[in-house]
Every structure is written in C-alpha cells, then in structure tokens.
Amino acid sequence: MTSPPSGAVLETLIPSSHDLGDFTVRRSLPARTRTMVGPFVFYDEAGPATLAPSKGIDVRPHPHIGLATVTYMLKGAFLHRDSLGSTQLIEPGAVNLMTAGRGIVHSERSPDDARAAGGDLWAVQTWLALPDGQEERDPAFEHVPQARLPVIAGDGARARIIMGTLWGETAPVNTYAGTIYADIALEPGGAIPIDALADERALYVLSGEASVNGEALAPGALHVLRPGVAVTLRSQSGARVMLCGGEAFATPRHVWWNFVSSSGERIGQAREDWEAMRFPLIPGDDKEHIPLPQGRPKTVSYP
C-alpha cells in the first residue's frame, strides 16, 4: 500500500494474488490497511484465463451472512444456485445480486456446455456489507440482465451503471446503503468525469492505461480516491476500469471467511451453525460443501 501526501489518489491497495492452477484471483479488499470502500468490503478479480476443454470452475456450496454479493462476469459464465431455490446463468454484463442477510448458501459452477468446450473466464466478485439494522434481513436473489442497465457514452468513454446513480442515470438494482458501481471502457484519448458526491470512491484498472487528474493508475490495483475531490478519468491508449464506492459506514465490520457482521459474536454463531450444518441446503446441489476452515482462513473459499 502506498499513500501519496497529496493529489487525487488517497491510497493504492495492491492486491494479494492467489494462483489456483487454472486461473489467478487478485484480492484488493479487505486489505491490511483498509476493510471497506463505501459498503464494499470485498473485491476480487478472477482471471482473465482460458480454460481447457473439460476444465471448469466449481465453487462448492458455502454460507454467507450480513452481506450482499455481486458477481459481474466480464467473460465466460457461471451457473448460480442458492438455498432459496434460485438457479441463474450468470453471463457478461448482467448484475447478479445475492442478499445473504441472516443466512444463505450458494454455489457457482461452470455450466455444462462451457465446461465441455472450455473457453475464457474473467469475473469481478464483490461483497457489500449490509448497513446497521439490515444485517439480519431476509435473504434474496436478484438478476438484472445487461439490457436493463443504463449506459452513458461520450468523449471516447462508455460506462455501464451496475448499481446506484451516476452521470444522471440510475441502475434498476436494489441497494441497501448508498452505493455506486460502474464498468467504464475508455477509447484512446477518452475521458469521463468522476464526481465527488459519494463518501468513498475507488477505481480498479482491469486492463490498459489510465490516469486521474494526471496521476497514473497502476493496473490491477484498487485506487481509493481522496474524499471531496472531483476527478477526470482519462486514457491515452484505451482502458477498462471499474468504479466502486458509496456511503461510508459509521460502524466497522468484522470479516471472517464468508461472514460479515458488525458483531464478532454473530460471526461466532455463524461458524457454529455452518459446522453443525444448520444453514439451509441448495436444492439440486446438496451433496457436497466447503467445510469450515480452521484457524484464520482466507476470506472466501475456492476449490
């Protein structure tokens, strides 16, 4: 982590990297120096990778509490199943919002046709902590296809609004705390303003070259912007950048494995419940699960 004394970028979070054989996961949040950016308490980039025929991804059934997950595919597809009975193919450009609330179990696997043929995999997985008073809400699942998400374009930039209100447009996706989330593509010479209305904002360069107010942004790192400073995101040669952030939480969140809560005791209860298999099971995907890790686990489990 680096913290420049002034300028548009408050800090740069260099992700930890986890080589899982067929693909690499880079985790920017939670970090040693920062747990959250707005409600975002977890930020993973998986891939890009090309899977060989017969190779697939199997994120086996596992539990969550106190958060909402957003799986955003850039390339490839996952098949989502959860303990509510939801079954949804997750494809590029769509929003898949799963609200864990008091407790949910889900899995994400390669669909059969993609597993057989092989192909590209590239995804951004984020978690949003639920605000005080809503952490124990009923679990839910919401799918919003790409065609329903607003897109703004101009000045060599094209941005899809994933959540919240940006550039005068609002995504038709539920939010529980103030949230902004967007997928920005910049052509060579393109630019787009990033206003300072959200309490906390961060930019993640997926590919290419980009800068804000003349400060270069390192690819594959989460750049937290200085509060109250409006910036212009630019690229000389083209880039793809994710924008995330929103309302700053007054109450800190604990993160342990797949559980998020304002209460350490609540996380302890979730640990006991999963070990005793008191969480609901997934219809059609109830023959295996990820066991409770021992010691201090990585925040999320992959096979």
PDB file of C-alpha atoms in Angstrom:
ATOM      1  CA  MET A   1       0.000   0.000   0.000  1.00  0.00           C
ATOM      2  CA  THR A   2       1.269   3.466  -0.889  1.00  0.00           C
ATOM      3  CA  SER A   3      -0.161   6.736   0.364  1.00  0.00           C
ATOM      4  CA  PRO A   4       0.828   9.848  -1.604  1.00  0.00           C
ATOM      5  CA  PRO A   5       0.819  13.027   0.502  1.00  0.00           C
ATOM      6  CA  SER A   6      -1.470  14.902  -1.893  1.00  0.00           C
ATOM      7  CA  GLY A   7      -3.333  14.588  -5.171  1.00  0.00           C
ATOM      8  CA  ALA A   8      -6.447  12.781  -6.287  1.00  0.00           C
ATOM      9  CA  VAL A   9      -5.454   9.298  -5.090  1.00  0.00           C
ATOM     10  CA  LEU A  10      -5.641   8.801  -1.333  1.00  0.00           C
ATOM     11  CA  GLU A  11      -4.132   5.305  -1.302  1.00  0.00           C
ATOM     12  CA  THR A  12      -3.400   2.408  -3.619  1.00  0.00           C
ATOM     13  CA  LEU A  13      -4.235  -1.103  -2.455  1.00  0.00           C
ATOM     14  CA  ILE A  14      -2.023  -3.707  -4.124  1.00  0.00           C
ATOM     15  CA  PRO A  15      -3.999  -6.973  -4.211  1.00  0.00           C
ATOM     16  CA  SER A  16      -2.817 -10.282  -2.848  1.00  0.00           C
ATOM     17  CA  SER A  17      -2.549 -12.876  -5.601  1.00  0.00           C
ATOM     18  CA  HIS A  18      -3.702 -16.485  -5.345  1.00  0.00           C
ATOM     19  CA  ASP A  19      -2.723 -18.935  -8.084  1.00  0.00           C
ATOM     20  CA  LEU A  20      -5.446 -21.574  -8.287  1.00  0.00           C
ATOM     21  CA  GLY A  21      -3.879 -23.512 -11.138  1.00  0.00           C
ATOM     22  CA  ASP A  22      -6.327 -22.788 -13.951  1.00  0.00           C
ATOM     23  CA  PHE A  23      -6.717 -19.120 -13.049  1.00  0.00           C
ATOM     24  CA  THR A  24      -5.445 -16.446 -10.668  1.00  0.00           C
ATOM     25  CA  VAL A  25      -7.500 -14.461  -8.147  1.00  0.00           C
ATOM     26  CA  ARG A  26      -6.360 -10.971  -7.098  1.00  0.00           C
ATOM     27  CA  ARG A  27      -7.914  -9.690  -3.866  1.00  0.00           C
ATOM     28  CA  SER A  28      -7.845  -5.955  -3.102  1.00  0.00           C
ATOM     29  CA  LEU A  29     -10.373  -5.875  -0.239  1.00  0.00           C
ATOM     30  CA  PRO A  30     -10.262  -6.477   2.626  1.00  0.00           C
ATOM     31  CA  ALA A  31      -6.691  -5.221   2.962  1.00  0.00           C
ATOM     32  CA  ARG A  32      -4.423  -4.853   5.967  1.00  0.00           C
ATOM     33  CA  THR A  33      -4.848  -1.079   5.932  1.00  0.00           C
ATOM     34  CA  ARG A  34      -8.475  -0.803   4.801  1.00  0.00           C
ATOM     35  CA  THR A  35     -11.509  -3.036   5.186  1.00  0.00           C
ATOM     36  CA  MET A  36     -14.082  -1.075   3.188  1.00  0.00           C
ATOM     37  CA  VAL A  37     -14.645   1.444   0.408  1.00  0.00           C
ATOM     38  CA  GLY A  38     -18.189   2.632   0.979  1.00  0.00           C
ATOM     39  CA  PRO A  39     -20.226  -0.559   1.524  1.00  0.00           C
ATOM     40  CA  PHE A  40     -17.717  -2.644  -0.497  1.00  0.00           C
ATOM     41  CA  VAL A  41     -15.985  -4.973   1.934  1.00  0.00           C
ATOM     42  CA  PHE A  42     -14.568  -7.453  -0.591  1.00  0.00           C
ATOM     43  CA  TYR A  43     -13.129  -7.030  -4.086  1.00  0.00           C
ATOM     44  CA  ASP A  44     -11.804  -9.927  -6.185  1.00  0.00           C
ATOM     45  CA  GLU A  45     -10.751 -10.171  -9.810  1.00  0.00           C
ATOM     46  CA  ALA A  46     -10.706 -13.754 -11.104  1.00  0.00           C
ATOM     47  CA  GLY A  47      -8.815 -14.262 -14.373  1.00  0.00           C
ATOM     48  CA  PRO A  48      -8.573 -13.422 -17.181  1.00  0.00           C
ATOM     49  CA  ALA A  49      -7.879 -17.034 -18.103  1.00  0.00           C
ATOM     50  CA  THR A  50      -8.652 -19.548 -20.816  1.00  0.00           C
ATOM     51  CA  LEU A  51      -9.830 -22.903 -19.516  1.00  0.00           C
ATOM     52  CA  ALA A  52      -9.056 -26.060 -21.476  1.00  0.00           C
ATOM     53  CA  PRO A  53     -11.908 -28.327 -22.643  1.00  0.00           C
ATOM     54  CA  SER A  54     -13.337 -30.383 -19.747  1.00  0.00           C
ATOM     55  CA  LYS A  55     -11.936 -27.873 -17.252  1.00  0.00           C
ATOM     56  CA  GLY A  56     -14.431 -25.910 -15.202  1.00  0.00           C
ATOM     57  CA  ILE A  57     -14.892 -23.882 -12.033  1.00  0.00           C
ATOM     58  CA  ASP A  58     -16.640 -25.405  -9.040  1.00  0.00           C
ATOM     59  CA  VAL A  59     -17.161 -23.053  -6.116  1.00  0.00           C
ATOM     60  CA  ARG A  60     -18.924 -25.595  -3.914  1.00  0.00           C
ATOM     61  CA  PRO A  61     -21.834 -24.715  -1.593  1.00  0.00           C
ATOM     62  CA  HIS A  62     -20.788 -22.305   1.151  1.00  0.00           C
ATOM     63  CA  PRO A  63     -22.616 -19.900   3.501  1.00  0.00           C
ATOM     64  CA  HIS A  64     -22.817 -16.112   3.899  1.00  0.00           C
ATOM     65  CA  ILE A  65     -24.321 -13.714   6.423  1.00  0.00           C
ATOM     66  CA  GLY A  66     -24.549  -9.929   6.721  1.00  0.00           C
ATOM     67  CA  LEU A  67     -23.718  -9.017   3.133  1.00  0.00           C
ATOM     68  CA  ALA A  68     -24.856  -8.863  -0.476  1.00  0.00           C
ATOM     69  CA  THR A  69     -22.691 -10.399  -3.193  1.00  0.00           C
ATOM     70  CA  VAL A  70     -22.401  -9.077  -6.743  1.00  0.00           C
ATOM     71  CA  THR A  71     -20.997 -11.430  -9.378  1.00  0.00           C
ATOM     72  CA  TYR A  72     -20.128  -9.470 -12.539  1.00  0.00           C
ATOM     73  CA  MET A  73     -18.840 -11.512 -15.448  1.00  0.00           C
ATOM     74  CA  LEU A  74     -16.509  -9.929 -17.981  1.00  0.00           C
ATOM     75  CA  LYS A  75     -16.017 -13.128 -19.987  1.00  0.00           C
ATOM     76  CA  GLY A  76     -17.420 -16.638 -19.617  1.00  0.00           C
ATOM     77  CA  ALA A  77     -20.335 -17.790 -17.473  1.00  0.00           C
ATOM     78  CA  PHE A  78     -21.191 -19.231 -14.070  1.00  0.00           C
ATOM     79  CA  LEU A  79     -24.278 -21.144 -13.000  1.00  0.00           C
ATOM     80  CA  HIS A  80     -25.542 -19.752  -9.696  1.00  0.00           C
ATOM     81  CA  ARG A  81     -27.618 -21.875  -7.309  1.00  0.00           C
ATOM     82  CA  ASP A  82     -28.699 -20.942  -3.783  1.00  0.00           C
ATOM     83  CA  SER A  83     -30.685 -22.205  -0.825  1.00  0.00           C
ATOM     84  CA  LEU A  84     -33.706 -20.101  -1.852  1.00  0.00           C
ATOM     85  CA  GLY A  85     -34.030 -22.366  -4.886  1.00  0.00           C
ATOM     86  CA  SER A  86     -32.650 -19.776  -7.334  1.00  0.00           C
ATOM     87  CA  THR A  87     -30.905 -21.114 -10.447  1.00  0.00           C
ATOM     88  CA  GLN A  88     -29.443 -18.469 -12.738  1.00  0.00           C
ATOM     89  CA  LEU A  89     -26.904 -18.457 -15.559  1.00  0.00           C
ATOM     90  CA  ILE A  90     -24.562 -15.517 -14.944  1.00  0.00           C
ATOM     91  CA  GLU A  91     -23.306 -14.010 -18.219  1.00  0.00           C
ATOM     92  CA  PRO A  92     -21.190 -10.935 -19.061  1.00  0.00           C
ATOM     93  CA  GLY A  93     -22.723  -7.540 -18.384  1.00  0.00           C
ATOM     94  CA  ALA A  94     -25.579  -8.666 -16.136  1.00  0.00           C
ATOM     95  CA  VAL A  95     -25.912  -7.922 -12.415  1.00  0.00           C
ATOM     96  CA  ASN A  96     -26.426 -10.827 -10.042  1.00  0.00           C
ATOM     97  CA  LEU A  97     -27.155  -9.545  -6.541  1.00  0.00           C
ATOM     98  CA  MET A  98     -27.483 -12.152  -3.799  1.00  0.00           C
ATOM     99  CA  THR A  99     -28.512 -10.797  -0.405  1.00  0.00           C
ATOM    100  CA  ALA A 100     -27.364 -13.081   2.395  1.00  0.00           C
ATOM    101  CA  GLY A 101     -28.945 -11.255   5.313  1.00  0.00           C
ATOM    102  CA  ARG A 102     -29.461 -13.692   8.200  1.00  0.00           C
ATOM    103  CA  GLY A 103     -28.053 -16.548   6.144  1.00  0.00           C
ATOM    104  CA  ILE A 104     -27.863 -18.112   2.692  1.00  0.00           C
ATOM    105  CA  VAL A 105     -25.895 -20.879   0.991  1.00  0.00           C
ATOM    106  CA  HIS A 106     -24.867 -20.730  -2.671  1.00  0.00           C
ATOM    107  CA  SER A 107     -22.611 -22.309  -5.274  1.00  0.00           C
ATOM    108  CA  GLU A 108     -21.156 -21.076  -8.555  1.00  0.00           C
ATOM    109  CA  ARG A 109     -20.085 -23.619 -11.158  1.00  0.00           C
ATOM    110  CA  SER A 110     -19.217 -23.674 -14.837  1.00  0.00           C
ATOM    111  CA  PRO A 111     -22.293 -24.591 -16.892  1.00  0.00           C
ATOM    112  CA  ASP A 112     -22.068 -27.949 -18.643  1.00  0.00           C
ATOM    113  CA  ASP A 113     -21.581 -26.580 -22.168  1.00  0.00           C
ATOM    114  CA  ALA A 114     -18.809 -24.193 -21.101  1.00  0.00           C
ATOM    115  CA  ARG A 115     -17.136 -26.951 -19.096  1.00  0.00           C
ATOM    116  CA  ALA A 116     -17.135 -29.272 -22.113  1.00  0.00           C
ATOM    117  CA  ALA A 117     -15.873 -26.692 -24.609  1.00  0.00           C
ATOM    118  CA  GLY A 118     -13.502 -24.714 -22.387  1.00  0.00           C
ATOM    119  CA  GLY A 119     -13.086 -21.008 -23.001  1.00  0.00           C
ATOM    120  CA  ASP A 120     -12.491 -17.665 -21.376  1.00  0.00           C
ATOM    121  CA  LEU A 121     -13.082 -16.807 -17.728  1.00  0.00           C
ATOM    122  CA  TRP A 122     -12.907 -13.298 -16.295  1.00  0.00           C
ATOM    123  CA  ALA A 123     -15.039 -12.015 -13.428  1.00  0.00           C
ATOM    124  CA  VAL A 124     -15.219  -9.418 -10.695  1.00  0.00           C
ATOM    125  CA  GLN A 125     -16.703 -10.645  -7.405  1.00  0.00           C
ATOM    126  CA  THR A 126     -17.626  -8.053  -4.789  1.00  0.00           C
ATOM    127  CA  TRP A 127     -19.377  -8.093  -1.438  1.00  0.00           C
ATOM    128  CA  LEU A 128     -21.322  -5.191   0.017  1.00  0.00           C
ATOM    129  CA  ALA A 129     -21.794  -5.077   3.771  1.00  0.00           C
ATOM    130  CA  LEU A 130     -25.399  -4.579   4.825  1.00  0.00           C
ATOM    131  CA  PRO A 131     -25.969  -1.430   6.889  1.00  0.00           C
ATOM    132  CA  ASP A 132     -26.901  -1.328  10.564  1.00  0.00           C
ATOM    133  CA  GLY A 133     -30.458  -2.531  11.092  1.00  0.00           C
ATOM    134  CA  GLN A 134     -30.459  -4.590   7.880  1.00  0.00           C
ATOM    135  CA  GLU A 135     -27.793  -7.202   8.548  1.00  0.00           C
ATOM    136  CA  GLU A 136     -30.389  -9.823   9.512  1.00  0.00           C
ATOM    137  CA  ARG A 137     -32.857  -9.115   6.716  1.00  0.00           C
ATOM    138  CA  ASP A 138     -34.401 -11.953   4.716  1.00  0.00           C
ATOM    139  CA  PRO A 139     -32.120 -13.497   2.085  1.00  0.00           C
ATOM    140  CA  ALA A 140     -32.916 -12.731  -1.554  1.00  0.00           C
ATOM    141  CA  PHE A 141     -31.592 -13.112  -5.095  1.00  0.00           C
ATOM    142  CA  GLU A 142     -31.939 -10.613  -7.938  1.00  0.00           C
ATOM    143  CA  HIS A 143     -30.842 -10.897 -11.583  1.00  0.00           C
ATOM    144  CA  VAL A 144     -30.830  -7.811 -13.819  1.00  0.00           C
ATOM    145  CA  PRO A 145     -29.858  -8.529 -17.438  1.00  0.00           C
ATOM    146  CA  GLN A 146     -27.397  -6.359 -19.294  1.00  0.00           C
ATOM    147  CA  ALA A 147     -30.110  -4.856 -21.499  1.00  0.00           C
ATOM    148  CA  ARG A 148     -31.801  -3.230 -18.481  1.00  0.00           C
ATOM    149  CA  LEU A 149     -28.680  -1.473 -17.195  1.00  0.00           C
ATOM    150  CA  PRO A 150     -28.225   2.159 -18.249  1.00  0.00           C
ATOM    151  CA  VAL A 151     -25.223   3.054 -20.400  1.00  0.00           C
ATOM    152  CA  ILE A 152     -23.832   6.544 -20.903  1.00  0.00           C
ATOM    153  CA  ALA A 153     -21.433   7.373 -23.730  1.00  0.00           C
ATOM    154  CA  GLY A 154     -19.455  10.370 -24.928  1.00  0.00           C
ATOM    155  CA  ASP A 155     -15.969  11.878 -25.120  1.00  0.00           C
ATOM    156  CA  GLY A 156     -14.471   8.489 -26.002  1.00  0.00           C
ATOM    157  CA  ALA A 157     -15.964   6.798 -22.924  1.00  0.00           C
ATOM    158  CA  ARG A 158     -18.750   4.269 -22.430  1.00  0.00           C
ATOM    159  CA  ALA A 159     -19.936   3.383 -18.923  1.00  0.00           C
ATOM    160  CA  ARG A 160     -22.445   0.772 -17.779  1.00  0.00           C
ATOM    161  CA  ILE A 161     -24.018   1.633 -14.424  1.00  0.00           C
ATOM    162  CA  ILE A 162     -24.160  -1.540 -12.339  1.00  0.00           C
ATOM    163  CA  MET A 163     -25.561  -0.087  -9.113  1.00  0.00           C
ATOM    164  CA  GLY A 164     -26.619   3.322  -7.872  1.00  0.00           C
ATOM    165  CA  THR A 165     -26.899   6.688  -9.630  1.00  0.00           C
ATOM    166  CA  LEU A 166     -24.077   8.026 -11.799  1.00  0.00           C
ATOM    167  CA  TRP A 167     -23.960  10.632 -14.602  1.00  0.00           C
ATOM    168  CA  GLY A 168     -27.696  11.265 -14.196  1.00  0.00           C
ATOM    169  CA  GLU A 169     -28.756   7.629 -14.676  1.00  0.00           C
ATOM    170  CA  THR A 170     -29.836   5.036 -12.098  1.00  0.00           C
ATOM    171  CA  ALA A 171     -29.425   1.263 -12.335  1.00  0.00           C
ATOM    172  CA  PRO A 172     -32.610  -0.755 -11.586  1.00  0.00           C
ATOM    173  CA  VAL A 173     -30.790  -2.780  -8.927  1.00  0.00           C
ATOM    174  CA  ASN A 174     -31.570  -2.784  -5.208  1.00  0.00           C
ATOM    175  CA  THR A 175     -29.147  -1.031  -2.882  1.00  0.00           C
ATOM    176  CA  TYR A 176     -29.224  -1.145   0.903  1.00  0.00           C
ATOM    177  CA  ALA A 177     -26.695   1.603   1.599  1.00  0.00           C
ATOM    178  CA  GLY A 178     -25.650   4.404  -0.734  1.00  0.00           C
ATOM    179  CA  THR A 179     -23.737   2.600  -3.497  1.00  0.00           C
ATOM    180  CA  ILE A 180     -22.031   3.436  -6.790  1.00  0.00           C
ATOM    181  CA  TYR A 181     -20.674   0.774  -9.146  1.00  0.00           C
ATOM    182  CA  ALA A 182     -19.835   1.059 -12.853  1.00  0.00           C
ATOM    183  CA  ASP A 183     -17.934  -0.620 -15.683  1.00  0.00           C
ATOM    184  CA  ILE A 184     -16.079   2.017 -17.759  1.00  0.00           C
ATOM    185  CA  ALA A 185     -14.497   1.500 -21.185  1.00  0.00           C
ATOM    186  CA  LEU A 186     -12.203   4.253 -22.473  1.00  0.00           C
ATOM    187  CA  GLU A 187     -11.122   4.566 -26.085  1.00  0.00           C
ATOM    188  CA  PRO A 188      -7.666   6.028 -26.841  1.00  0.00           C
ATOM    189  CA  GLY A 189      -7.899   9.652 -25.784  1.00  0.00           C
ATOM    190  CA  GLY A 190     -11.169   9.037 -23.907  1.00  0.00           C
ATOM    191  CA  ALA A 191     -12.182  10.731 -20.667  1.00  0.00           C
ATOM    192  CA  ILE A 192     -15.046  10.677 -18.150  1.00  0.00           C
ATOM    193  CA  PRO A 193     -15.689  12.781 -15.011  1.00  0.00           C
ATOM    194  CA  ILE A 194     -15.898  11.094 -11.599  1.00  0.00           C
ATOM    195  CA  ASP A 195     -17.728  13.455  -9.272  1.00  0.00           C
ATOM    196  CA  ALA A 196     -17.220  13.696  -5.511  1.00  0.00           C
ATOM    197  CA  LEU A 197     -20.798  13.093  -4.300  1.00  0.00           C
ATOM    198  CA  ALA A 198     -20.106   9.642  -2.806  1.00  0.00           C
ATOM    199  CA  ASP A 199     -18.369   9.500   0.574  1.00  0.00           C
ATOM    200  CA  GLU A 200     -15.807   6.972  -0.674  1.00  0.00           C
ATOM    201  CA  ARG A 201     -14.767   6.008  -4.217  1.00  0.00           C
ATOM    202  CA  ALA A 202     -12.199   3.705  -5.768  1.00  0.00           C
ATOM    203  CA  LEU A 203     -11.037   2.835  -9.288  1.00  0.00           C
ATOM    204  CA  TYR A 204      -9.681  -0.525 -10.429  1.00  0.00           C
ATOM    205  CA  VAL A 205      -7.877  -0.751 -13.784  1.00  0.00           C
ATOM    206  CA  LEU A 206      -8.788  -4.075 -15.350  1.00  0.00           C
ATOM    207  CA  SER A 207      -6.756  -3.508 -18.498  1.00  0.00           C
ATOM    208  CA  GLY A 208      -4.946  -0.784 -20.389  1.00  0.00           C
ATOM    209  CA  GLU A 209      -3.597   2.544 -19.170  1.00  0.00           C
ATOM    210  CA  ALA A 210      -5.484   5.202 -17.209  1.00  0.00           C
ATOM    211  CA  SER A 211      -4.933   8.252 -15.032  1.00  0.00           C
ATOM    212  CA  VAL A 212      -6.915  10.640 -12.824  1.00  0.00           C
ATOM    213  CA  ASN A 213      -6.082  14.342 -12.796  1.00  0.00           C
ATOM    214  CA  GLY A 214      -2.673  13.487 -14.265  1.00  0.00           C
ATOM    215  CA  GLU A 215      -1.852  10.708 -11.751  1.00  0.00           C
ATOM    216  CA  ALA A 216      -1.176   7.336 -13.385  1.00  0.00           C
ATOM    217  CA  LEU A 217      -3.203   4.385 -12.066  1.00  0.00           C
ATOM    218  CA  ALA A 218      -1.393   1.076 -11.733  1.00  0.00           C
ATOM    219  CA  PRO A 219      -3.204  -1.796 -13.491  1.00  0.00           C
ATOM    220  CA  GLY A 220      -4.662  -4.483 -11.249  1.00  0.00           C
ATOM    221  CA  ALA A 221      -4.768  -2.317  -8.117  1.00  0.00           C
ATOM    222  CA  LEU A 222      -7.590  -0.589  -6.240  1.00  0.00           C
ATOM    223  CA  HIS A 223      -7.037   3.180  -6.133  1.00  0.00           C
ATOM    224  CA  VAL A 224      -9.006   4.900  -3.359  1.00  0.00           C
ATOM    225  CA  LEU A 225      -9.772   8.492  -4.315  1.00  0.00           C
ATOM    226  CA  ARG A 226      -9.416  11.396  -1.936  1.00  0.00           C
ATOM    227  CA  PRO A 227     -12.831  12.357  -0.464  1.00  0.00           C
ATOM    228  CA  GLY A 228     -14.357  15.528  -1.841  1.00  0.00           C
ATOM    229  CA  VAL A 229     -12.036  15.715  -4.863  1.00  0.00           C
ATOM    230  CA  ALA A 230     -13.707  15.582  -8.274  1.00  0.00           C
ATOM    231  CA  VAL A 231     -11.512  13.876 -10.866  1.00  0.00           C
ATOM    232  CA  THR A 232     -11.412  13.118 -14.555  1.00  0.00           C
ATOM    233  CA  LEU A 233     -10.517   9.584 -15.581  1.00  0.00           C
ATOM    234  CA  ARG A 234      -8.507   9.542 -18.828  1.00  0.00           C
ATOM    235  CA  SER A 235      -6.674   7.109 -21.057  1.00  0.00           C
ATOM    236  CA  GLN A 236      -4.216   7.828 -23.827  1.00  0.00           C
ATOM    237  CA  SER A 237      -4.201   4.300 -25.255  1.00  0.00           C
ATOM    238  CA  GLY A 238      -7.503   2.804 -24.025  1.00  0.00           C
ATOM    239  CA  ALA A 239      -8.545   1.100 -20.793  1.00  0.00           C
ATOM    240  CA  ARG A 240     -11.253  -0.757 -18.931  1.00  0.00           C
ATOM    241  CA  VAL A 241     -11.840   0.478 -15.387  1.00  0.00           C
ATOM    242  CA  MET A 242     -14.263  -0.409 -12.589  1.00  0.00           C
ATOM    243  CA  LEU A 243     -15.598   2.338 -10.295  1.00  0.00           C
ATOM    244  CA  CYS A 244     -16.964   1.376  -6.872  1.00  0.00           C
ATOM    245  CA  GLY A 245     -17.839   3.045  -3.572  1.00  0.00           C
ATOM    246  CA  GLY A 246     -20.617   4.851  -1.797  1.00  0.00           C
ATOM    247  CA  GLU A 247     -21.729   5.592   1.741  1.00  0.00           C
ATOM    248  CA  ALA A 248     -19.082   5.407   4.483  1.00  0.00           C
ATOM    249  CA  PHE A 249     -20.138   3.140   7.362  1.00  0.00           C
ATOM    250  CA  ALA A 250     -20.030   4.571  10.884  1.00  0.00           C
ATOM    251  CA  THR A 251     -19.902   1.081  12.416  1.00  0.00           C
ATOM    252  CA  PRO A 252     -16.927  -1.122  11.464  1.00  0.00           C
ATOM    253  CA  ARG A 253     -17.470  -4.582  10.040  1.00  0.00           C
ATOM    254  CA  HIS A 254     -15.813  -7.853  11.034  1.00  0.00           C
ATOM    255  CA  VAL A 255     -14.905 -10.164   8.148  1.00  0.00           C
ATOM    256  CA  TRP A 256     -14.140 -13.839   8.789  1.00  0.00           C
ATOM    257  CA  TRP A 257     -14.158 -16.343   5.923  1.00  0.00           C
ATOM    258  CA  ASN A 258     -17.520 -15.810   4.161  1.00  0.00           C
ATOM    259  CA  PHE A 259     -19.175 -13.979   7.058  1.00  0.00           C
ATOM    260  CA  VAL A 260     -19.544 -10.213   7.539  1.00  0.00           C
ATOM    261  CA  SER A 261     -21.073  -8.592  10.615  1.00  0.00           C
ATOM    262  CA  SER A 262     -20.872  -5.615  12.946  1.00  0.00           C
ATOM    263  CA  SER A 263     -20.808  -8.216  15.755  1.00  0.00           C
ATOM    264  CA  GLY A 264     -17.992 -10.633  16.424  1.00  0.00           C
ATOM    265  CA  GLU A 265     -20.413 -12.773  18.412  1.00  0.00           C
ATOM    266  CA  ARG A 266     -22.709 -13.058  15.387  1.00  0.00           C
ATOM    267  CA  ILE A 267     -19.830 -14.351  13.289  1.00  0.00           C
ATOM    268  CA  GLY A 268     -19.090 -16.884  16.019  1.00  0.00           C
ATOM    269  CA  GLN A 269     -22.698 -18.075  15.856  1.00  0.00           C
ATOM    270  CA  ALA A 270     -22.477 -18.407  12.058  1.00  0.00           C
ATOM    271  CA  ARG A 271     -19.329 -20.506  12.426  1.00  0.00           C
ATOM    272  CA  GLU A 272     -21.127 -22.842  14.814  1.00  0.00           C
ATOM    273  CA  ASP A 273     -24.183 -23.019  12.560  1.00  0.00           C
ATOM    274  CA  TRP A 274     -22.160 -23.984   9.484  1.00  0.00           C
ATOM    275  CA  GLU A 275     -20.110 -26.555  11.356  1.00  0.00           C
ATOM    276  CA  ALA A 276     -23.360 -28.113  12.612  1.00  0.00           C
ATOM    277  CA  MET A 277     -24.938 -27.769   9.109  1.00  0.00           C
ATOM    278  CA  ARG A 278     -27.823 -25.686  10.410  1.00  0.00           C
ATOM    279  CA  PHE A 279     -27.825 -23.473   7.313  1.00  0.00           C
ATOM    280  CA  PRO A 280     -30.396 -24.335   4.600  1.00  0.00           C
ATOM    281  CA  LEU A 281     -29.211 -26.534   1.731  1.00  0.00           C
ATOM    282  CA  ILE A 282     -29.258 -25.846  -2.005  1.00  0.00           C
ATOM    283  CA  PRO A 283     -31.905 -27.799  -3.935  1.00  0.00           C
ATOM    284  CA  GLY A 284     -30.093 -29.820  -6.583  1.00  0.00           C
ATOM    285  CA  ASP A 285     -26.623 -29.077  -5.176  1.00  0.00           C
ATOM    286  CA  ASP A 286     -26.653 -30.538  -1.669  1.00  0.00           C
ATOM    287  CA  LYS A 287     -24.188 -33.427  -1.956  1.00  0.00           C
ATOM    288  CA  GLU A 288     -21.027 -31.509  -1.048  1.00  0.00           C
ATOM    289  CA  HIS A 289     -19.956 -28.322   0.684  1.00  0.00           C
ATOM    290  CA  ILE A 290     -16.903 -26.310   1.675  1.00  0.00           C
ATOM    291  CA  PRO A 291     -16.084 -27.202   5.289  1.00  0.00           C
ATOM    292  CA  LEU A 292     -15.498 -24.579   7.940  1.00  0.00           C
ATOM    293  CA  PRO A 293     -11.804 -23.635   7.840  1.00  0.00           C
ATOM    294  CA  GLN A 294      -9.629 -23.940  10.891  1.00  0.00           C
ATOM    295  CA  GLY A 295      -7.501 -21.066  12.196  1.00  0.00           C
ATOM    296  CA  ARG A 296      -7.522 -17.795  10.250  1.00  0.00           C
ATOM    297  CA  PRO A 297      -8.866 -18.551   6.776  1.00  0.00           C
ATOM    298  CA  LYS A 298      -8.673 -16.620   3.570  1.00  0.00           C
ATOM    299  CA  THR A 299     -11.818 -14.554   3.295  1.00  0.00           C
ATOM    300  CA  VAL A 300     -13.550 -16.688   0.670  1.00  0.00           C
ATOM    301  CA  SER A 301     -13.101 -20.269  -0.403  1.00  0.00           C
ATOM    302  CA  TYR A 302     -12.329 -21.519  -3.878  1.00  0.00           C
ATOM    303  CA  PRO A 303     -11.863 -25.177  -4.813  1.00  0.00           C
TER     304      PRO A 303
END
